[in-house]
Amino acid sequence: MGDLQPGTNWYIRTDQKYLQPKSTQQFADHNQQYVHQKLTKPRVDDHYEFMLEEIVQEVRAGRTNGPFRQPPSWPTTTIAPPGYDLTLLPLPRTEPKVAMAFSIKQTGSDGKDKIRRGEDWRRSGHNSTCIMHDQPFHHTPDHFASLVIQTHQTHPTADMHVWGHDHDGAYRQLPLDNPENAYVLLHTPQGPTLWSHNVLLFGSSASVWGYNRFGDAMVSVSRLFGKVGRAPLKAIYARAHGEVDRAWFFQGRLPKEILLQFSSNTAFVYLLEAWVALLAPLVFEPLLGDFYIQCCDNEAARHAIIK
């Protein structure tokens, strides 16, 4: 929810889809109407047993909480699903923000049917609370076809293999910042069940952005620790001129213990300039090559680094 931080070097969106978010009150009103409709016209999914079993396993793994009692405004009561040795828990919030669980039928790589649990964070109104100015970069089949063609032209006799991989659980590996806005409703023949998430959730736009930014960070870290020291870097401290066709940026935090040693204004500026000058070439080393120009407009930091 809210303004999501842009990713590094992602494509800038050209539409207005995520630039007119609902206000907090608009979202609350919309979600209340959405949930009321789902409760007054319940439909038990054909694969509710599979989804219920998955949710219970996530509760035991600490990824999900519940089952919870219904809030006072609901027209029906929730239940603890029978057969799982679970009891109804008091609801931490009087008006939870809820999305409906539903099954998704897919065909696996083995040609067999595969059932997955989805949650409708779009119709629930959750996705309409986000502000996003860019979108994650994803490779398409065209990218891989182009790679094969280029590889074949360069190495016409080489054997080429294509494979795929999938991160098990993907978003479910990362923690959720605010669980109070991430409740899920699952209908069963015995009655509705209410749960909440502790980790990122499928179907949420914010999960896509968060997971991809985490992936970018992991790739950068692997490059940093895998390639630093591969070749000596020749640093020239000067002001760069001319145009560039692409720019990168990063941000981070220093531990409090280090900052306390540079608490004066002058010392802090000195530390900041020196830290960035050292960290930037390490992070972007795979992109820089053996020669690069770096700006450093703090004389004390510049002399310290050169020394």
PDB file of C-alpha atoms in Angstrom:
ATOM      1  CA  MET A   1       0.000   0.000   0.000  1.00  0.00           C
ATOM      2  CA  GLY A   2       1.141   3.546  -0.639  1.00  0.00           C
ATOM      3  CA  ASP A   3       4.008   4.772  -2.819  1.00  0.00           C
ATOM      4  CA  LEU A   4       6.236   1.816  -3.727  1.00  0.00           C
ATOM      5  CA  GLN A   5       9.923   2.552  -4.103  1.00  0.00           C
ATOM      6  CA  PRO A   6      11.144   2.297  -7.716  1.00  0.00           C
ATOM      7  CA  GLY A   7      13.373  -0.575  -8.746  1.00  0.00           C
ATOM      8  CA  THR A   8      16.852  -0.120 -10.176  1.00  0.00           C
ATOM      9  CA  ASN A   9      16.808   0.438 -13.934  1.00  0.00           C
ATOM     10  CA  TRP A  10      13.208  -0.744 -14.327  1.00  0.00           C
ATOM     11  CA  TYR A  11      11.014   0.440 -17.172  1.00  0.00           C
ATOM     12  CA  ILE A  12       9.034   3.597 -16.451  1.00  0.00           C
ATOM     13  CA  ARG A  13       5.293   3.072 -16.800  1.00  0.00           C
ATOM     14  CA  THR A  14       3.561   5.047 -19.541  1.00  0.00           C
ATOM     15  CA  ASP A  15       0.002   4.467 -18.299  1.00  0.00           C
ATOM     16  CA  GLN A  16      -1.937   5.905 -15.372  1.00  0.00           C
ATOM     17  CA  LYS A  17      -2.963   2.557 -13.871  1.00  0.00           C
ATOM     18  CA  TYR A  18      -1.231   2.987 -10.518  1.00  0.00           C
ATOM     19  CA  LEU A  19      -1.136   6.769 -10.240  1.00  0.00           C
ATOM     20  CA  GLN A  20      -4.648   7.382  -8.883  1.00  0.00           C
ATOM     21  CA  PRO A  21      -4.842   5.304  -5.696  1.00  0.00           C
ATOM     22  CA  LYS A  22      -7.808   5.019  -3.383  1.00  0.00           C
ATOM     23  CA  SER A  23      -7.586   6.906  -0.111  1.00  0.00           C
ATOM     24  CA  THR A  24      -7.536   4.984   3.158  1.00  0.00           C
ATOM     25  CA  GLN A  25     -11.224   5.682   3.740  1.00  0.00           C
ATOM     26  CA  GLN A  26     -12.192   4.834   0.160  1.00  0.00           C
ATOM     27  CA  PHE A  27     -10.341   1.550   0.445  1.00  0.00           C
ATOM     28  CA  ALA A  28     -11.981   0.735   3.788  1.00  0.00           C
ATOM     29  CA  ASP A  29     -15.469   1.427   2.394  1.00  0.00           C
ATOM     30  CA  HIS A  30     -14.816  -0.564  -0.773  1.00  0.00           C
ATOM     31  CA  ASN A  31     -13.398  -3.537   1.117  1.00  0.00           C
ATOM     32  CA  GLN A  32     -16.298  -3.591   3.559  1.00  0.00           C
ATOM     33  CA  GLN A  33     -18.809  -3.773   0.700  1.00  0.00           C
ATOM     34  CA  TYR A  34     -16.716  -6.415  -1.063  1.00  0.00           C
ATOM     35  CA  VAL A  35     -16.553  -8.657   2.020  1.00  0.00           C
ATOM     36  CA  HIS A  36     -20.258  -8.188   2.785  1.00  0.00           C
ATOM     37  CA  GLN A  37     -21.119  -9.397  -0.714  1.00  0.00           C
ATOM     38  CA  LYS A  38     -18.877 -12.464  -0.368  1.00  0.00           C
ATOM     39  CA  LEU A  39     -20.459 -13.353   2.978  1.00  0.00           C
ATOM     40  CA  THR A  40     -24.089 -12.870   1.958  1.00  0.00           C
ATOM     41  CA  LYS A  41     -23.603 -14.819  -1.288  1.00  0.00           C
ATOM     42  CA  PRO A  42     -21.088 -17.505  -0.299  1.00  0.00           C
ATOM     43  CA  ARG A  43     -19.706 -19.935  -2.853  1.00  0.00           C
ATOM     44  CA  VAL A  44     -17.627 -22.904  -1.778  1.00  0.00           C
ATOM     45  CA  ASP A  45     -14.752 -23.456  -4.197  1.00  0.00           C
ATOM     46  CA  ASP A  46     -14.463 -26.913  -5.766  1.00  0.00           C
ATOM     47  CA  HIS A  47     -10.918 -27.150  -4.404  1.00  0.00           C
ATOM     48  CA  TYR A  48     -11.551 -25.684  -0.947  1.00  0.00           C
ATOM     49  CA  GLU A  49     -10.078 -28.773   0.759  1.00  0.00           C
ATOM     50  CA  PHE A  50      -6.744 -28.321  -1.005  1.00  0.00           C
ATOM     51  CA  MET A  51      -6.634 -24.612  -0.142  1.00  0.00           C
ATOM     52  CA  LEU A  52      -7.655 -25.217   3.467  1.00  0.00           C
ATOM     53  CA  GLU A  53      -4.941 -27.837   3.910  1.00  0.00           C
ATOM     54  CA  GLU A  54      -2.383 -25.431   2.444  1.00  0.00           C
ATOM     55  CA  ILE A  55      -3.460 -22.609   4.764  1.00  0.00           C
ATOM     56  CA  VAL A  56      -3.308 -24.851   7.836  1.00  0.00           C
ATOM     57  CA  GLN A  57       0.200 -25.971   6.901  1.00  0.00           C
ATOM     58  CA  GLU A  58       1.211 -22.313   6.573  1.00  0.00           C
ATOM     59  CA  VAL A  59      -0.218 -21.603  10.030  1.00  0.00           C
ATOM     60  CA  ARG A  60       1.981 -24.347  11.442  1.00  0.00           C
ATOM     61  CA  ALA A  61       4.971 -22.928   9.554  1.00  0.00           C
ATOM     62  CA  GLY A  62       4.318 -19.425  10.928  1.00  0.00           C
ATOM     63  CA  ARG A  63       3.493 -17.882   7.557  1.00  0.00           C
ATOM     64  CA  THR A  64      -0.201 -17.457   8.348  1.00  0.00           C
ATOM     65  CA  ASN A  65      -2.260 -16.769  11.479  1.00  0.00           C
ATOM     66  CA  GLY A  66      -5.736 -17.947  12.416  1.00  0.00           C
ATOM     67  CA  PRO A  67      -8.450 -18.958  12.295  1.00  0.00           C
ATOM     68  CA  PHE A  68      -9.999 -15.751  13.669  1.00  0.00           C
ATOM     69  CA  ARG A  69     -13.409 -14.794  14.969  1.00  0.00           C
ATOM     70  CA  GLN A  70     -15.468 -12.532  12.747  1.00  0.00           C
ATOM     71  CA  PRO A  71     -15.543  -8.756  13.347  1.00  0.00           C
ATOM     72  CA  PRO A  72     -18.740  -7.295  14.868  1.00  0.00           C
ATOM     73  CA  SER A  73     -19.926  -5.839  11.550  1.00  0.00           C
ATOM     74  CA  TRP A  74     -20.057  -9.165   9.704  1.00  0.00           C
ATOM     75  CA  PRO A  75     -23.484 -10.701   8.988  1.00  0.00           C
ATOM     76  CA  THR A  76     -22.269 -14.231   9.757  1.00  0.00           C
ATOM     77  CA  THR A  77     -19.926 -16.087  12.092  1.00  0.00           C
ATOM     78  CA  THR A  78     -16.622 -17.693  11.207  1.00  0.00           C
ATOM     79  CA  ILE A  79     -15.566 -21.192  12.212  1.00  0.00           C
ATOM     80  CA  ALA A  80     -12.471 -23.165  13.095  1.00  0.00           C
ATOM     81  CA  PRO A  81     -12.247 -25.877  10.414  1.00  0.00           C
ATOM     82  CA  PRO A  82     -13.005 -29.302  11.897  1.00  0.00           C
ATOM     83  CA  GLY A  83     -10.353 -31.993  11.934  1.00  0.00           C
ATOM     84  CA  TYR A  84      -7.317 -29.735  12.410  1.00  0.00           C
ATOM     85  CA  ASP A  85      -7.208 -29.203  16.187  1.00  0.00           C
ATOM     86  CA  LEU A  86      -7.493 -25.434  15.764  1.00  0.00           C
ATOM     87  CA  THR A  87      -9.510 -23.011  17.881  1.00  0.00           C
ATOM     88  CA  LEU A  88     -10.924 -19.623  16.976  1.00  0.00           C
ATOM     89  CA  LEU A  89      -8.645 -16.763  17.977  1.00  0.00           C
ATOM     90  CA  PRO A  90      -9.762 -13.258  18.988  1.00  0.00           C
ATOM     91  CA  LEU A  91      -9.511 -10.822  16.103  1.00  0.00           C
ATOM     92  CA  PRO A  92      -6.692  -8.262  16.602  1.00  0.00           C
ATOM     93  CA  ARG A  93      -8.505  -5.668  14.438  1.00  0.00           C
ATOM     94  CA  THR A  94     -12.188  -4.743  14.444  1.00  0.00           C
ATOM     95  CA  GLU A  95     -12.249  -4.081  10.695  1.00  0.00           C
ATOM     96  CA  PRO A  96      -9.686  -6.278   8.927  1.00  0.00           C
ATOM     97  CA  LYS A  97      -8.982  -5.738   5.238  1.00  0.00           C
ATOM     98  CA  VAL A  98      -9.876  -9.024   3.555  1.00  0.00           C
ATOM     99  CA  ALA A  99      -9.499 -10.730   0.173  1.00  0.00           C
ATOM    100  CA  MET A 100     -11.236 -13.878  -1.050  1.00  0.00           C
ATOM    101  CA  ALA A 101      -9.318 -17.111  -1.665  1.00  0.00           C
ATOM    102  CA  PHE A 102      -9.975 -19.001  -4.894  1.00  0.00           C
ATOM    103  CA  SER A 103      -8.386 -21.891  -6.770  1.00  0.00           C
ATOM    104  CA  ILE A 104      -6.341 -21.603  -9.960  1.00  0.00           C
ATOM    105  CA  LYS A 105      -6.051 -24.605 -12.264  1.00  0.00           C
ATOM    106  CA  GLN A 106      -2.850 -24.821 -14.302  1.00  0.00           C
ATOM    107  CA  THR A 107      -1.026 -27.410 -16.376  1.00  0.00           C
ATOM    108  CA  GLY A 108       2.330 -28.411 -14.929  1.00  0.00           C
ATOM    109  CA  SER A 109       5.530 -29.170 -16.828  1.00  0.00           C
ATOM    110  CA  ASP A 110       4.598 -32.857 -16.591  1.00  0.00           C
ATOM    111  CA  GLY A 111       1.327 -32.202 -18.422  1.00  0.00           C
ATOM    112  CA  LYS A 112      -0.776 -32.852 -15.324  1.00  0.00           C
ATOM    113  CA  ASP A 113      -3.247 -30.483 -13.712  1.00  0.00           C
ATOM    114  CA  LYS A 114      -1.856 -28.298 -10.951  1.00  0.00           C
ATOM    115  CA  ILE A 115      -4.028 -26.483  -8.406  1.00  0.00           C
ATOM    116  CA  ARG A 116      -2.800 -23.276  -6.789  1.00  0.00           C
ATOM    117  CA  ARG A 117      -4.411 -20.938  -4.289  1.00  0.00           C
ATOM    118  CA  GLY A 118      -5.002 -17.395  -5.422  1.00  0.00           C
ATOM    119  CA  GLU A 119      -6.399 -14.458  -3.469  1.00  0.00           C
ATOM    120  CA  ASP A 120      -8.325 -11.640  -5.095  1.00  0.00           C
ATOM    121  CA  TRP A 121      -6.389  -8.576  -3.943  1.00  0.00           C
ATOM    122  CA  ARG A 122      -7.601  -6.689  -7.006  1.00  0.00           C
ATOM    123  CA  ARG A 123     -11.357  -6.878  -6.426  1.00  0.00           C
ATOM    124  CA  SER A 124     -10.822  -6.493  -2.690  1.00  0.00           C
ATOM    125  CA  GLY A 125      -9.357  -3.039  -3.392  1.00  0.00           C
ATOM    126  CA  HIS A 126      -5.867  -3.692  -2.026  1.00  0.00           C
ATOM    127  CA  ASN A 127      -4.066  -3.234  -5.344  1.00  0.00           C
ATOM    128  CA  SER A 128      -5.817   0.080  -5.963  1.00  0.00           C
ATOM    129  CA  THR A 129      -4.063   1.617  -2.931  1.00  0.00           C
ATOM    130  CA  CYS A 130      -0.594   1.375  -4.520  1.00  0.00           C
ATOM    131  CA  ILE A 131       1.354   4.064  -6.358  1.00  0.00           C
ATOM    132  CA  MET A 132       3.879   2.670  -8.843  1.00  0.00           C
ATOM    133  CA  HIS A 133       5.869   4.649 -11.386  1.00  0.00           C
ATOM    134  CA  ASP A 134       7.747   1.744 -12.968  1.00  0.00           C
ATOM    135  CA  GLN A 135       7.443  -1.986 -13.568  1.00  0.00           C
ATOM    136  CA  PRO A 136       9.759  -4.966 -13.056  1.00  0.00           C
ATOM    137  CA  PHE A 137      11.932  -6.097 -15.930  1.00  0.00           C
ATOM    138  CA  HIS A 138      11.073  -9.623 -17.071  1.00  0.00           C
ATOM    139  CA  HIS A 139      12.582 -11.701 -19.845  1.00  0.00           C
ATOM    140  CA  THR A 140      10.104 -12.928 -22.454  1.00  0.00           C
ATOM    141  CA  PRO A 141      10.394 -15.870 -24.895  1.00  0.00           C
ATOM    142  CA  ASP A 142      11.689 -13.359 -27.452  1.00  0.00           C
ATOM    143  CA  HIS A 143      14.732 -12.698 -25.270  1.00  0.00           C
ATOM    144  CA  PHE A 144      15.583 -16.391 -25.072  1.00  0.00           C
ATOM    145  CA  ALA A 145      15.010 -16.922 -28.797  1.00  0.00           C
ATOM    146  CA  SER A 146      17.365 -14.026 -29.529  1.00  0.00           C
ATOM    147  CA  LEU A 147      19.947 -15.500 -27.150  1.00  0.00           C
ATOM    148  CA  VAL A 148      19.804 -18.881 -28.902  1.00  0.00           C
ATOM    149  CA  ILE A 149      20.201 -17.272 -32.328  1.00  0.00           C
ATOM    150  CA  GLN A 150      23.181 -15.193 -31.217  1.00  0.00           C
ATOM    151  CA  THR A 151      24.801 -18.178 -29.513  1.00  0.00           C
ATOM    152  CA  HIS A 152      24.342 -20.361 -32.584  1.00  0.00           C
ATOM    153  CA  GLN A 153      25.872 -17.703 -34.833  1.00  0.00           C
ATOM    154  CA  THR A 154      28.894 -17.405 -32.559  1.00  0.00           C
ATOM    155  CA  HIS A 155      29.253 -21.127 -31.783  1.00  0.00           C
ATOM    156  CA  PRO A 156      27.434 -23.025 -34.574  1.00  0.00           C
ATOM    157  CA  THR A 157      28.591 -26.469 -33.380  1.00  0.00           C
ATOM    158  CA  ALA A 158      27.818 -26.007 -29.687  1.00  0.00           C
ATOM    159  CA  ASP A 159      25.047 -28.030 -28.056  1.00  0.00           C
ATOM    160  CA  MET A 160      22.430 -25.770 -26.523  1.00  0.00           C
ATOM    161  CA  HIS A 161      20.053 -26.688 -23.737  1.00  0.00           C
ATOM    162  CA  VAL A 162      17.021 -24.822 -22.448  1.00  0.00           C
ATOM    163  CA  TRP A 163      15.745 -25.235 -18.915  1.00  0.00           C
ATOM    164  CA  GLY A 164      13.577 -23.418 -16.426  1.00  0.00           C
ATOM    165  CA  HIS A 165      13.433 -23.073 -12.684  1.00  0.00           C
ATOM    166  CA  ASP A 166      10.899 -21.872 -10.159  1.00  0.00           C
ATOM    167  CA  HIS A 167      11.448 -20.492  -6.675  1.00  0.00           C
ATOM    168  CA  ASP A 168       9.434 -22.703  -4.346  1.00  0.00           C
ATOM    169  CA  GLY A 169       7.014 -20.473  -2.491  1.00  0.00           C
ATOM    170  CA  ALA A 170       8.531 -17.362  -4.101  1.00  0.00           C
ATOM    171  CA  TYR A 171       6.777 -14.434  -2.391  1.00  0.00           C
ATOM    172  CA  ARG A 172       6.030 -16.608   0.642  1.00  0.00           C
ATOM    173  CA  GLN A 173       9.722 -16.533   1.538  1.00  0.00           C
ATOM    174  CA  LEU A 174       9.643 -12.806   2.368  1.00  0.00           C
ATOM    175  CA  PRO A 175       8.038 -11.153   5.438  1.00  0.00           C
ATOM    176  CA  LEU A 176       5.022  -8.865   5.228  1.00  0.00           C
ATOM    177  CA  ASP A 177       5.363  -5.369   6.659  1.00  0.00           C
ATOM    178  CA  ASN A 178       1.772  -4.895   7.849  1.00  0.00           C
ATOM    179  CA  PRO A 179      -0.272  -8.093   8.433  1.00  0.00           C
ATOM    180  CA  GLU A 180      -3.363  -6.164   9.570  1.00  0.00           C
ATOM    181  CA  ASN A 181      -4.111  -5.309   5.931  1.00  0.00           C
ATOM    182  CA  ALA A 182      -3.707  -8.858   4.645  1.00  0.00           C
ATOM    183  CA  TYR A 183      -6.568 -11.099   5.797  1.00  0.00           C
ATOM    184  CA  VAL A 184      -7.973 -13.862   3.633  1.00  0.00           C
ATOM    185  CA  LEU A 185     -11.434 -15.430   3.604  1.00  0.00           C
ATOM    186  CA  LEU A 186     -12.019 -19.062   2.624  1.00  0.00           C
ATOM    187  CA  HIS A 187     -15.504 -20.554   2.434  1.00  0.00           C
ATOM    188  CA  THR A 188     -16.058 -24.166   3.486  1.00  0.00           C
ATOM    189  CA  PRO A 189     -19.290 -26.214   3.604  1.00  0.00           C
ATOM    190  CA  GLN A 190     -19.306 -25.735   7.393  1.00  0.00           C
ATOM    191  CA  GLY A 191     -18.892 -21.949   7.182  1.00  0.00           C
ATOM    192  CA  PRO A 192     -16.384 -19.173   6.413  1.00  0.00           C
ATOM    193  CA  THR A 193     -12.846 -19.177   7.811  1.00  0.00           C
ATOM    194  CA  LEU A 194     -10.712 -16.073   8.387  1.00  0.00           C
ATOM    195  CA  TRP A 195      -6.904 -15.955   8.350  1.00  0.00           C
ATOM    196  CA  SER A 196      -4.098 -13.382   8.117  1.00  0.00           C
ATOM    197  CA  HIS A 197      -0.714 -13.396   6.373  1.00  0.00           C
ATOM    198  CA  ASN A 198       2.740 -12.878   7.874  1.00  0.00           C
ATOM    199  CA  VAL A 199       4.533 -13.080   4.513  1.00  0.00           C
ATOM    200  CA  LEU A 200       4.071 -11.635   1.030  1.00  0.00           C
ATOM    201  CA  LEU A 201       0.968 -12.850  -0.740  1.00  0.00           C
ATOM    202  CA  PHE A 202       0.141 -14.038  -4.244  1.00  0.00           C
ATOM    203  CA  GLY A 203      -2.094 -11.738  -6.265  1.00  0.00           C
ATOM    204  CA  SER A 204      -0.852  -8.520  -4.685  1.00  0.00           C
ATOM    205  CA  SER A 205       0.850  -5.946  -6.914  1.00  0.00           C
ATOM    206  CA  ALA A 206       3.045  -4.855  -4.014  1.00  0.00           C
ATOM    207  CA  SER A 207       4.292  -8.443  -3.635  1.00  0.00           C
ATOM    208  CA  VAL A 208       5.432  -8.473  -7.261  1.00  0.00           C
ATOM    209  CA  TRP A 209       7.365  -5.241  -6.793  1.00  0.00           C
ATOM    210  CA  GLY A 210       8.852  -6.292  -3.454  1.00  0.00           C
ATOM    211  CA  TYR A 211       9.892  -9.744  -4.630  1.00  0.00           C
ATOM    212  CA  ASN A 212      11.523  -8.437  -7.810  1.00  0.00           C
ATOM    213  CA  ARG A 213      13.417  -5.725  -5.921  1.00  0.00           C
ATOM    214  CA  PHE A 214      14.655  -8.399  -3.530  1.00  0.00           C
ATOM    215  CA  GLY A 215      15.749 -10.475  -6.528  1.00  0.00           C
ATOM    216  CA  ASP A 216      17.644  -7.503  -7.937  1.00  0.00           C
ATOM    217  CA  ALA A 217      19.405  -7.067  -4.607  1.00  0.00           C
ATOM    218  CA  MET A 218      20.387 -10.750  -4.435  1.00  0.00           C
ATOM    219  CA  VAL A 219      21.820 -10.668  -7.956  1.00  0.00           C
ATOM    220  CA  SER A 220      23.832  -7.538  -7.131  1.00  0.00           C
ATOM    221  CA  VAL A 221      25.190  -9.116  -3.947  1.00  0.00           C
ATOM    222  CA  SER A 222      26.178 -12.306  -5.779  1.00  0.00           C
ATOM    223  CA  ARG A 223      27.985 -10.259  -8.404  1.00  0.00           C
ATOM    224  CA  LEU A 224      29.698  -8.203  -5.734  1.00  0.00           C
ATOM    225  CA  PHE A 225      31.068 -11.152  -3.792  1.00  0.00           C
ATOM    226  CA  GLY A 226      31.715 -13.233  -6.889  1.00  0.00           C
ATOM    227  CA  LYS A 227      33.625 -10.720  -9.000  1.00  0.00           C
ATOM    228  CA  VAL A 228      35.240  -8.069  -6.808  1.00  0.00           C
ATOM    229  CA  GLY A 229      38.973  -8.324  -7.278  1.00  0.00           C
ATOM    230  CA  ARG A 230      38.705  -9.863 -10.723  1.00  0.00           C
ATOM    231  CA  ALA A 231      40.687  -6.987 -12.225  1.00  0.00           C
ATOM    232  CA  PRO A 232      42.347  -3.904 -10.731  1.00  0.00           C
ATOM    233  CA  LEU A 233      40.201  -0.798 -10.957  1.00  0.00           C
ATOM    234  CA  LYS A 234      41.895   2.392 -12.105  1.00  0.00           C
ATOM    235  CA  ALA A 235      40.008   5.214 -10.418  1.00  0.00           C
ATOM    236  CA  ILE A 236      40.281   8.778 -11.658  1.00  0.00           C
ATOM    237  CA  TYR A 237      38.544  11.353  -9.480  1.00  0.00           C
ATOM    238  CA  ALA A 238      37.220  14.079 -11.748  1.00  0.00           C
ATOM    239  CA  ARG A 239      33.940  15.572 -12.833  1.00  0.00           C
ATOM    240  CA  ALA A 240      32.411  13.655 -15.706  1.00  0.00           C
ATOM    241  CA  HIS A 241      31.113  15.482 -18.762  1.00  0.00           C
ATOM    242  CA  GLY A 242      28.997  14.352 -21.688  1.00  0.00           C
ATOM    243  CA  GLU A 243      25.786  12.404 -21.985  1.00  0.00           C
ATOM    244  CA  VAL A 244      25.063   8.898 -20.786  1.00  0.00           C
ATOM    245  CA  ASP A 245      22.318   6.640 -22.088  1.00  0.00           C
ATOM    246  CA  ARG A 246      21.576   4.939 -18.782  1.00  0.00           C
ATOM    247  CA  ALA A 247      21.977   5.631 -15.088  1.00  0.00           C
ATOM    248  CA  TRP A 248      21.948   3.439 -11.992  1.00  0.00           C
ATOM    249  CA  PHE A 249      21.413   4.284  -8.365  1.00  0.00           C
ATOM    250  CA  PHE A 250      21.419   2.549  -5.011  1.00  0.00           C
ATOM    251  CA  GLN A 251      20.686   3.361  -1.411  1.00  0.00           C
ATOM    252  CA  GLY A 252      21.532   1.860   1.953  1.00  0.00           C
ATOM    253  CA  ARG A 253      22.080   2.454   5.646  1.00  0.00           C
ATOM    254  CA  LEU A 254      25.122   2.551   7.855  1.00  0.00           C
ATOM    255  CA  PRO A 255      25.021   0.892  11.284  1.00  0.00           C
ATOM    256  CA  LYS A 256      24.250   3.250  14.151  1.00  0.00           C
ATOM    257  CA  GLU A 257      27.503   2.314  15.881  1.00  0.00           C
ATOM    258  CA  ILE A 258      29.524   3.676  12.955  1.00  0.00           C
ATOM    259  CA  LEU A 259      27.490   6.861  12.544  1.00  0.00           C
ATOM    260  CA  LEU A 260      27.919   7.753  16.225  1.00  0.00           C
ATOM    261  CA  GLN A 261      31.659   8.037  15.650  1.00  0.00           C
ATOM    262  CA  PHE A 262      31.033  10.740  13.024  1.00  0.00           C
ATOM    263  CA  SER A 263      28.298  12.703  14.746  1.00  0.00           C
ATOM    264  CA  SER A 264      29.532  16.223  13.962  1.00  0.00           C
ATOM    265  CA  ASN A 265      28.300  17.865  10.753  1.00  0.00           C
ATOM    266  CA  THR A 266      31.743  18.100   9.160  1.00  0.00           C
ATOM    267  CA  ALA A 267      32.699  14.548  10.037  1.00  0.00           C
ATOM    268  CA  PHE A 268      29.386  13.212   8.778  1.00  0.00           C
ATOM    269  CA  VAL A 269      29.826  14.811   5.342  1.00  0.00           C
ATOM    270  CA  TYR A 270      33.363  13.448   5.210  1.00  0.00           C
ATOM    271  CA  LEU A 271      32.127   9.950   6.036  1.00  0.00           C
ATOM    272  CA  LEU A 272      29.248  10.139   3.567  1.00  0.00           C
ATOM    273  CA  GLU A 273      31.437  11.170   0.637  1.00  0.00           C
ATOM    274  CA  ALA A 274      34.090   8.586   1.412  1.00  0.00           C
ATOM    275  CA  TRP A 275      31.579   5.783   1.981  1.00  0.00           C
ATOM    276  CA  VAL A 276      29.766   6.382  -1.309  1.00  0.00           C
ATOM    277  CA  ALA A 277      33.036   6.675  -3.220  1.00  0.00           C
ATOM    278  CA  LEU A 278      34.119   3.282  -1.891  1.00  0.00           C
ATOM    279  CA  LEU A 279      30.797   1.475  -2.090  1.00  0.00           C
ATOM    280  CA  ALA A 280      29.661   2.590  -5.553  1.00  0.00           C
ATOM    281  CA  PRO A 281      32.486   0.926  -7.533  1.00  0.00           C
ATOM    282  CA  LEU A 282      32.067  -2.258  -5.510  1.00  0.00           C
ATOM    283  CA  VAL A 283      28.329  -2.501  -6.166  1.00  0.00           C
ATOM    284  CA  PHE A 284      28.585  -1.590  -9.852  1.00  0.00           C
ATOM    285  CA  GLU A 285      31.900  -3.281 -10.598  1.00  0.00           C
ATOM    286  CA  PRO A 286      30.344  -5.747 -13.097  1.00  0.00           C
ATOM    287  CA  LEU A 287      29.100  -2.775 -15.133  1.00  0.00           C
ATOM    288  CA  LEU A 288      32.160  -0.540 -14.945  1.00  0.00           C
ATOM    289  CA  GLY A 289      34.926  -2.580 -16.531  1.00  0.00           C
ATOM    290  CA  ASP A 290      38.587  -1.809 -15.809  1.00  0.00           C
ATOM    291  CA  PHE A 291      38.336   1.953 -16.271  1.00  0.00           C
ATOM    292  CA  TYR A 292      35.829   4.409 -14.903  1.00  0.00           C
ATOM    293  CA  ILE A 293      35.517   8.046 -13.866  1.00  0.00           C
ATOM    294  CA  GLN A 294      34.114   8.902 -10.465  1.00  0.00           C
ATOM    295  CA  CYS A 295      33.161  12.242  -8.943  1.00  0.00           C
ATOM    296  CA  CYS A 296      34.079  13.127  -5.368  1.00  0.00           C
ATOM    297  CA  ASP A 297      33.641  16.779  -4.393  1.00  0.00           C
ATOM    298  CA  ASN A 298      34.886  16.470  -0.803  1.00  0.00           C
ATOM    299  CA  GLU A 299      38.624  17.156  -0.712  1.00  0.00           C
ATOM    300  CA  ALA A 300      39.226  15.441   2.621  1.00  0.00           C
ATOM    301  CA  ALA A 301      37.461  12.283   1.488  1.00  0.00           C
ATOM    302  CA  ARG A 302      39.225  12.348  -1.886  1.00  0.00           C
ATOM    303  CA  HIS A 303      42.689  12.579  -0.325  1.00  0.00           C
ATOM    304  CA  ALA A 304      41.855   9.828   2.174  1.00  0.00           C
ATOM    305  CA  ILE A 305      40.720   7.469  -0.583  1.00  0.00           C
ATOM    306  CA  ILE A 306      43.723   8.172  -2.816  1.00  0.00           C
ATOM    307  CA  LYS A 307      46.056   7.671   0.133  1.00  0.00           C
TER     308      LYS A 307
END
